[in-house]
Amino acid sequence: MREVAFIKQNKEKWLDFEKAIFGKTLKNPDELASLYIHLVNDLSYAQTYYPKSKTILYLNNLAAKAFQKIYKTKREDTNRFVHFWKIEVPLIVYEYRRYVLYAFVLFLSFVGIGVLSAAYDDSFVRLILGNHYVNMTLENIEKGDPVAVYKSGSNWGSFIGITLNNLYVGIKSFIFGVFGGLGTGYVLLVNGIMLGAFQFMFQKHDVLWESVRGIWIHGAMEIFAIVIEGAAGLILGASILFPKTFSRMNSFKIGMKSGVKILISTFPFTIAAGFLEGFVTRYSNTMPNWLSVGIILITLSIISFYYLVYPFILNKKLKKLHGII
């Protein structure tokens, strides 16, 4: 069968299925599962006879969305909360994995710009961090406690204030994605350059290790979460600029829903980072190296596994289970 005839023959079925997945036309789980089987069969047929066609991309995306819909509407032993964290978010992250990569590349590039700018311009750190903060940090370095700033304020006060600020940054990074992703890029730019300049300041005064074993106790999760939130913002921006086979409005709705879910998934990590900064980082200069490094590695491993490893494991498992490519 020619591809044009194949598309014409199944177009109405696919559009009906698309409305059931993305629109307000709700179908019961059994009917949806039946349609899903037909869709997978069409996908397999297209892969066999039209291997380089864009039809495969369309059907593959529809199949992935359908799978999420089915597992969201079917009654299962696991509750909705567990399903959200265990299945839904990881599958969304896998689907938009290239945007996670883009966010990391952008952020690390901006960190590099911050480091180079601080290295070649002595006034750059003060321009970015402010004279008061730099002077205070230099005084702390002279006193032998480079990260003493994290000891200021009460435990609970620091925890609440820091957490609210980090949540605000993450939400802003996502919302600014409506400007075609440029707003999100700006948030990543500001935070990346600030981090690069900040760490170089400690390197310049030969206390980089002392700063790393203190700052990154909370920074591993905090910075990682900012990058993931940036990815959510880029997804939102891309849904507006590149609607693909959907109308721009439907594409925006899909991007908004997916981005919000990814954003929400970062909140526990952001809160955990705030807790560490308020209650643990302040003791970094008195704790042994193995403990501070251990906390850094554990927190970094947890968030890295959830966003960079587990989505691939889950996707591979589901592909094997349901015969999707």
Coordinates of C-alpha atoms in Angstrom, one line a residue:
M1 CA 0.0 0.0 0.0
R2 CA 1.3 3.5 -0.8
E3 CA 1.9 5.7 2.1
V4 CA -0.7 8.3 0.9
A5 CA -3.4 5.6 0.8
F6 CA -2.3 4.3 4.2
I7 CA -2.7 7.7 5.8
K8 CA -6.0 8.4 4.1
Q9 CA -7.3 5.0 5.2
N10 CA -6.4 5.6 8.9
K11 CA -6.6 9.4 9.2
E12 CA -10.0 9.5 10.8
K13 CA -9.1 6.8 13.3
W14 CA -6.0 8.6 14.3
L15 CA -7.8 12.0 14.7
D16 CA -10.4 10.4 16.8
F17 CA -7.8 8.8 19.0
E18 CA -5.9 12.1 19.2
K19 CA -9.1 13.8 20.4
A20 CA -9.5 11.1 23.1
I21 CA -6.0 11.7 24.3
F22 CA -5.6 15.4 24.1
G23 CA -9.1 16.7 24.1
K24 CA -12.1 16.5 26.3
T25 CA -13.6 13.4 24.6
L26 CA -13.1 10.9 27.3
K27 CA -13.3 7.2 26.6
N28 CA -13.4 4.3 29.1
P29 CA -10.0 2.6 29.7
D30 CA -11.0 -0.6 27.9
E31 CA -12.1 1.2 24.7
L32 CA -8.9 3.4 24.9
A33 CA -6.8 0.3 25.3
S34 CA -8.4 -1.3 22.2
L35 CA -7.7 1.8 20.1
Y36 CA -4.2 1.8 21.5
I37 CA -3.6 -1.7 20.1
H38 CA -4.8 -0.6 16.7
L39 CA -2.4 2.4 16.9
V40 CA 0.6 0.2 17.8
N41 CA -0.3 -2.0 14.8
D42 CA -0.3 1.0 12.5
L43 CA 3.0 2.1 14.0
S44 CA 4.5 -1.3 13.3
Y45 CA 3.2 -1.3 9.8
A46 CA 4.6 2.2 9.1
Q47 CA 8.0 1.2 10.5
T48 CA 8.1 -1.7 8.2
Y49 CA 7.0 -0.1 4.9
Y50 CA 7.8 3.6 5.4
P51 CA 10.9 3.6 7.6
K52 CA 11.9 7.2 6.8
S53 CA 8.5 8.7 7.0
K54 CA 7.4 11.5 9.3
T55 CA 4.2 9.4 9.9
I56 CA 6.3 7.2 12.3
L57 CA 7.2 10.2 14.4
Y58 CA 3.6 11.2 14.6
L59 CA 2.3 7.7 15.5
N60 CA 5.2 7.1 18.0
N61 CA 4.4 10.3 19.8
L62 CA 0.7 9.5 19.8
A63 CA 1.4 6.0 21.2
A64 CA 3.6 7.4 24.0
K65 CA 0.9 9.8 25.0
A66 CA -1.8 7.1 24.7
F67 CA 0.2 4.8 27.0
Q68 CA 0.3 7.6 29.7
K69 CA -3.4 8.2 29.3
I70 CA -4.3 4.6 29.7
Y71 CA -2.2 4.1 32.7
K72 CA -3.6 7.3 34.2
T73 CA -7.2 6.3 33.8
K74 CA -7.1 2.6 34.5
R75 CA -7.6 1.5 38.1
E76 CA -4.4 0.1 39.4
D77 CA -3.0 -1.0 42.7
T78 CA -0.8 2.0 42.9
N79 CA -2.4 5.3 43.8
R80 CA -2.3 8.5 41.7
F81 CA 0.5 10.0 43.7
V82 CA 2.8 7.1 43.3
H83 CA 1.9 6.8 39.6
F84 CA 2.8 10.5 39.0
W85 CA 6.3 10.1 40.4
K86 CA 7.0 6.6 39.3
I87 CA 5.6 6.5 35.8
E88 CA 4.2 9.8 34.5
V89 CA 7.0 12.2 35.1
P90 CA 9.8 9.9 34.1
L91 CA 8.0 9.1 30.8
I92 CA 7.6 12.8 30.1
V93 CA 11.2 13.5 30.9
Y94 CA 12.2 10.7 28.5
E95 CA 9.9 12.1 25.8
Y96 CA 11.5 15.6 26.1
R97 CA 15.0 14.3 26.9
R98 CA 16.6 16.5 24.3
Y99 CA 15.3 19.6 26.1
V100 CA 17.0 18.4 29.3
L101 CA 20.2 18.1 27.3
Y102 CA 19.7 21.6 25.8
A103 CA 19.2 23.0 29.3
F104 CA 22.4 21.4 30.6
V105 CA 24.4 22.6 27.6
L106 CA 23.1 26.1 28.0
F107 CA 23.6 26.3 31.8
L108 CA 27.1 24.8 31.7
S109 CA 28.0 27.2 28.9
F110 CA 26.9 30.1 31.0
V111 CA 28.9 28.8 34.0
G112 CA 31.9 28.8 31.7
I113 CA 31.3 32.3 30.6
G114 CA 31.1 33.3 34.3
V115 CA 34.4 31.7 35.1
L116 CA 36.2 33.2 32.1
S117 CA 34.7 36.6 32.7
A118 CA 35.8 36.6 36.3
A119 CA 39.3 35.3 35.4
Y120 CA 39.9 38.1 32.9
D121 CA 38.1 41.0 34.6
D122 CA 38.8 41.6 38.3
S123 CA 35.7 43.8 38.6
F124 CA 33.3 41.2 37.2
V125 CA 32.7 39.3 40.4
R126 CA 31.7 42.5 42.2
L127 CA 29.5 43.5 39.3
I128 CA 27.6 40.1 39.5
L129 CA 27.5 39.5 43.2
G130 CA 27.7 43.0 44.6
N131 CA 30.3 44.7 46.7
H132 CA 28.7 43.9 50.0
Y133 CA 28.6 40.2 49.4
V134 CA 32.1 40.0 48.0
N135 CA 33.6 42.0 50.9
M136 CA 31.7 39.9 53.4
T137 CA 33.0 36.7 51.7
L138 CA 36.6 38.0 51.6
E139 CA 36.4 38.7 55.4
N140 CA 35.1 35.2 56.0
I141 CA 38.0 33.8 54.0
E142 CA 40.5 35.7 56.0
K143 CA 38.9 34.4 59.2
G144 CA 39.3 30.8 57.9
D145 CA 35.6 30.1 57.2
P146 CA 34.9 30.8 53.5
V147 CA 31.2 29.7 53.7
A148 CA 30.4 31.4 57.0
V149 CA 27.6 33.2 55.2
Y150 CA 25.5 30.1 55.5
K151 CA 25.7 30.3 59.3
S152 CA 23.8 33.6 59.4
G153 CA 20.2 33.5 60.5
S154 CA 18.3 30.7 62.2
N155 CA 18.0 27.2 60.9
W156 CA 14.2 27.4 60.2
G157 CA 14.4 31.0 59.0
S158 CA 17.1 30.2 56.5
F159 CA 15.4 27.0 55.4
I160 CA 12.0 28.7 54.7
G161 CA 13.5 31.9 53.1
I162 CA 15.9 30.0 50.9
T163 CA 13.3 27.4 49.8
L164 CA 10.8 30.0 48.9
N165 CA 13.4 31.9 46.8
N166 CA 14.5 28.8 45.0
L167 CA 10.9 27.8 44.3
Y168 CA 10.3 31.3 42.9
V169 CA 13.3 31.0 40.6
G170 CA 12.1 27.7 39.3
I171 CA 8.6 28.8 38.6
K172 CA 9.8 32.0 36.9
S173 CA 12.2 29.9 34.8
F174 CA 9.3 27.8 33.6
I175 CA 6.7 30.7 33.1
F176 CA 9.3 32.7 31.1
G177 CA 9.3 29.9 28.6
V178 CA 6.2 31.5 27.0
F179 CA 8.5 34.0 25.4
G180 CA 9.7 31.3 23.0
G181 CA 12.1 29.9 25.6
L182 CA 14.2 33.2 25.6
G183 CA 13.0 34.1 29.1
T184 CA 14.0 30.7 30.4
G185 CA 17.4 31.1 28.6
Y186 CA 17.8 34.4 30.5
V187 CA 17.2 32.8 33.9
L188 CA 19.7 30.1 33.1
L189 CA 22.1 32.8 31.9
V190 CA 21.9 34.8 35.1
N191 CA 22.2 31.8 37.4
G192 CA 24.9 30.2 35.4
I193 CA 27.1 33.2 35.2
M194 CA 26.6 33.9 38.9
L195 CA 27.6 30.4 39.8
G196 CA 30.7 30.5 37.6
A197 CA 31.9 33.9 39.0
F198 CA 31.1 32.8 42.5
Q199 CA 33.2 29.6 42.4
F200 CA 36.0 31.4 40.6
M201 CA 36.2 33.9 43.5
F202 CA 37.0 31.0 45.9
Q203 CA 39.5 29.5 43.4
K204 CA 41.3 32.9 43.1
H205 CA 41.8 32.9 46.9
D206 CA 42.8 29.2 47.1
V207 CA 39.8 28.1 49.0
L208 CA 37.9 26.3 46.2
W209 CA 37.8 23.0 48.0
E210 CA 36.5 24.5 51.2
S211 CA 33.7 26.2 49.2
V212 CA 32.9 23.0 47.3
R213 CA 32.6 20.8 50.3
G214 CA 30.2 23.4 51.8
I215 CA 28.2 24.9 49.0
W216 CA 27.5 21.7 47.1
I217 CA 26.0 20.0 50.1
H218 CA 22.8 21.8 49.1
G219 CA 23.9 23.0 45.7
A220 CA 23.9 19.5 44.1
M221 CA 20.1 19.3 44.2
E222 CA 19.5 23.1 44.0
I223 CA 21.4 23.7 40.8
F224 CA 20.3 20.4 39.2
A225 CA 16.7 21.3 39.9
I226 CA 17.2 24.8 38.3
V227 CA 18.5 23.1 35.1
I228 CA 15.5 20.7 35.0
E229 CA 13.1 23.7 35.6
G230 CA 14.9 25.4 32.7
A231 CA 14.2 22.3 30.5
A232 CA 10.5 22.6 31.4
G233 CA 10.6 26.2 30.3
L234 CA 12.3 25.3 27.0
I235 CA 9.5 22.7 26.4
L236 CA 6.9 25.3 26.9
G237 CA 8.7 27.7 24.5
A238 CA 9.1 24.9 21.9
S239 CA 5.4 24.0 22.1
I240 CA 4.6 27.5 20.9
L241 CA 7.3 27.8 18.2
F242 CA 7.2 24.2 16.9
P243 CA 3.6 22.8 17.0
K244 CA 4.4 20.0 14.6
T245 CA 1.3 18.1 13.5
F246 CA -0.9 19.9 16.2
S247 CA -2.6 23.2 16.1
R248 CA -0.5 25.9 17.9
M249 CA -3.1 26.0 20.7
N250 CA -3.2 22.2 21.3
S251 CA 0.6 22.1 21.1
F252 CA 0.8 24.9 23.7
K253 CA -1.6 23.0 26.0
I254 CA 0.5 19.8 25.7
G255 CA 3.7 21.7 26.4
M256 CA 2.1 23.5 29.3
K257 CA 0.8 20.3 30.9
S258 CA 4.1 18.4 30.4
G259 CA 6.2 21.4 31.6
V260 CA 4.1 21.9 34.7
K261 CA 4.4 18.2 35.7
I262 CA 8.2 18.4 35.3
L263 CA 8.3 21.6 37.3
I264 CA 6.2 20.1 40.1
S265 CA 8.5 17.1 40.2
T266 CA 11.5 19.4 41.1
F267 CA 9.8 20.8 44.2
P268 CA 10.7 18.0 46.6
F269 CA 14.4 18.3 45.5
T270 CA 14.3 22.1 45.9
I271 CA 12.8 21.8 49.4
A272 CA 15.4 19.2 50.3
A273 CA 18.1 21.5 49.1
G274 CA 16.7 24.3 51.2
F275 CA 16.6 22.0 54.2
L276 CA 20.3 21.1 53.7
E277 CA 21.3 24.7 53.3
G278 CA 19.4 25.8 56.4
F279 CA 20.4 22.9 58.7
V280 CA 23.5 21.1 57.3
T281 CA 25.7 23.4 55.2
R282 CA 26.4 25.7 58.1
Y283 CA 28.4 22.9 59.8
S284 CA 30.5 22.0 56.7
N285 CA 33.7 23.5 58.1
T286 CA 33.5 21.3 61.2
M287 CA 32.4 18.0 59.6
P288 CA 34.9 15.5 58.2
N289 CA 35.6 15.5 54.5
W290 CA 34.1 12.0 54.0
L291 CA 30.8 13.2 55.5
S292 CA 30.4 16.4 53.4
V293 CA 31.6 14.6 50.2
G294 CA 29.3 11.7 51.0
I295 CA 26.2 14.0 51.3
I296 CA 27.1 15.7 48.0
L297 CA 27.5 12.4 46.1
I298 CA 24.3 10.9 47.6
T299 CA 22.2 14.0 46.8
L300 CA 23.7 14.3 43.3
S301 CA 23.2 10.6 42.6
I302 CA 19.5 10.6 43.7
I303 CA 18.5 13.5 41.5
S304 CA 20.7 12.4 38.6
F305 CA 19.2 8.9 38.7
Y306 CA 15.7 10.2 38.7
Y307 CA 16.0 12.5 35.8
L308 CA 18.9 11.1 33.7
V309 CA 18.8 7.3 34.3
Y310 CA 15.5 6.1 35.5
P311 CA 13.5 7.5 32.5
F312 CA 15.6 5.4 30.1
I313 CA 15.2 2.3 32.3
L314 CA 11.4 2.7 32.5
N315 CA 11.0 3.5 28.8
K316 CA 13.1 0.4 27.9
K317 CA 11.0 -1.7 30.2
L318 CA 7.7 -0.5 28.8
K319 CA 8.9 -0.9 25.2
K320 CA 9.8 -4.5 25.9
L321 CA 6.5 -5.1 27.7
H322 CA 4.3 -3.5 25.0
G323 CA 6.3 -4.1 21.8
I324 CA 6.8 -0.5 21.0
I325 CA 10.0 0.5 19.1

